mmCIF file of C-alpha atoms in Angstrom:
data_model
loop_
_atom_site.group_PDB
_atom_site.id
_atom_site.type_symbol
_atom_site.label_atom_id
_atom_site.label_comp_id
_atom_site.label_asym_id
_atom_site.label_seq_id
_atom_site.Cartn_x
_atom_site.Cartn_y
_atom_site.Cartn_z
ATOM 1 C CA GLU A 955 73.347 39.936 97.656
ATOM 2 C CA ILE A 956 69.850 39.130 99.477
ATOM 3 C CA PRO A 957 67.705 42.233 99.617
ATOM 4 C CA LYS A 958 67.718 42.356 103.288
ATOM 5 C CA ARG A 959 65.005 44.697 103.656
ATOM 6 C CA ASP A 960 62.518 42.747 101.516
ATOM 7 C CA TRP A 961 63.337 39.249 102.923
ATOM 8 C CA SER A 962 63.040 40.206 106.333
ATOM 9 C CA SER A 963 60.136 42.187 106.124
ATOM 10 C CA ASP A 964 58.243 39.216 104.160
ATOM 11 C CA VAL A 965 59.364 36.899 107.031
ATOM 12 C CA CYS A 966 58.905 39.054 109.907
ATOM 13 C CA SER A 967 55.246 39.822 108.985
ATOM 14 C CA SER A 968 54.312 36.302 108.520
ATOM 15 C CA ASP A 969 52.550 33.969 111.111
ATOM 16 C CA LEU A 970 55.425 32.001 111.704
ATOM 17 C CA ALA A 971 56.795 33.941 114.429
ATOM 18 C CA LEU A 972 60.272 32.733 113.847
ATOM 19 C CA PRO A 973 63.158 34.527 115.779
ATOM 20 C CA ILE A 974 65.677 35.991 113.151
ATOM 21 C CA LEU A 975 69.118 36.534 113.722
ATOM 22 C CA MET A 976 70.841 38.486 110.797
ATOM 23 C CA LEU A 977 74.607 37.971 110.234
ATOM 24 C CA SER A 978 76.107 40.628 108.099
ATOM 25 C CA SER A 979 79.091 42.824 107.345
ATOM 26 C CA VAL A 980 77.006 46.013 106.718
ATOM 27 C CA ARG A 981 77.443 48.498 109.638
ATOM 28 C CA GLN A 982 75.563 51.113 108.873
ATOM 29 C CA ALA A 983 73.256 52.061 111.859
ATOM 30 C CA ASP A 984 70.179 53.112 109.787
ATOM 31 C CA THR A 985 70.283 49.640 108.130
ATOM 32 C CA VAL A 986 70.348 47.795 111.645
ATOM 33 C CA ARG A 987 67.765 50.054 113.020
ATOM 34 C CA GLU A 988 65.412 49.448 110.198
ATOM 35 C CA LEU A 989 65.854 45.809 110.241
ATOM 36 C CA ILE A 990 65.172 45.629 113.997
ATOM 37 C CA ALA A 991 62.119 47.809 113.426
ATOM 38 C CA LEU A 992 60.915 45.201 110.984
ATOM 39 C CA GLY A 993 60.912 42.475 113.570
ATOM 40 C CA VAL A 994 64.386 40.846 113.355
ATOM 41 C CA SER A 995 65.644 39.643 116.657
ATOM 42 C CA GLY A 996 69.361 40.155 116.568
ATOM 43 C CA TYR A 997 71.757 41.301 114.242
ATOM 44 C CA LEU A 998 75.637 40.363 114.469
ATOM 45 C CA LEU A 999 78.576 41.857 112.516
ATOM 46 C CA LYS A 1000 80.860 39.379 110.540
ATOM 47 C CA PRO A 1001 83.166 37.930 111.366
ATOM 48 C CA ILE A 1002 81.457 36.206 114.293
ATOM 49 C CA ARG A 1003 83.213 34.435 117.123
ATOM 50 C CA PRO A 1004 81.505 31.213 117.989
ATOM 51 C CA ASP A 1005 80.857 32.110 121.566
ATOM 52 C CA THR A 1006 79.246 35.190 120.354
ATOM 53 C CA PHE A 1007 77.137 33.646 117.978
ATOM 54 C CA ALA A 1008 76.044 31.198 120.732
ATOM 55 C CA ALA A 1009 75.257 33.911 123.068
ATOM 56 C CA ALA A 1010 73.036 35.956 120.615
ATOM 57 C CA VAL A 1011 70.964 32.703 119.799
ATOM 58 C CA ASN A 1012 70.695 31.749 123.518
ATOM 59 C CA THR A 1013 69.415 35.383 124.335
ATOM 60 C CA ILE A 1014 66.833 35.200 121.348
ATOM 61 C CA LEU A 1015 65.692 31.755 122.371
ATOM 62 C CA ALA A 1016 64.959 32.908 126.303
ATOM 63 C CA ALA A 1017 63.196 36.009 125.133
ATOM 64 C CA LYS A 1018 61.143 33.892 122.976
ATOM 65 C CA ALA A 1019 60.624 31.286 125.734
ATOM 66 C CA ALA A 1020 59.468 34.375 128.111
ATOM 67 C CA ALA A 1021 57.097 35.717 125.688
#
């Protein structure tokens, strides 16, 4: 398992300004809130439907373009 908090903290704090969409089976609300607070752009629970994934990517890219 990838240490999500360490990885996302490193990536979100970098100068790359990359949007990050987390895909996980972890359903704990505290974990999701923590990742969002670290700067993760979105969080989807597995299993993921293609239309849900596409909508999330489009939302994140639109927000990035508007910023």
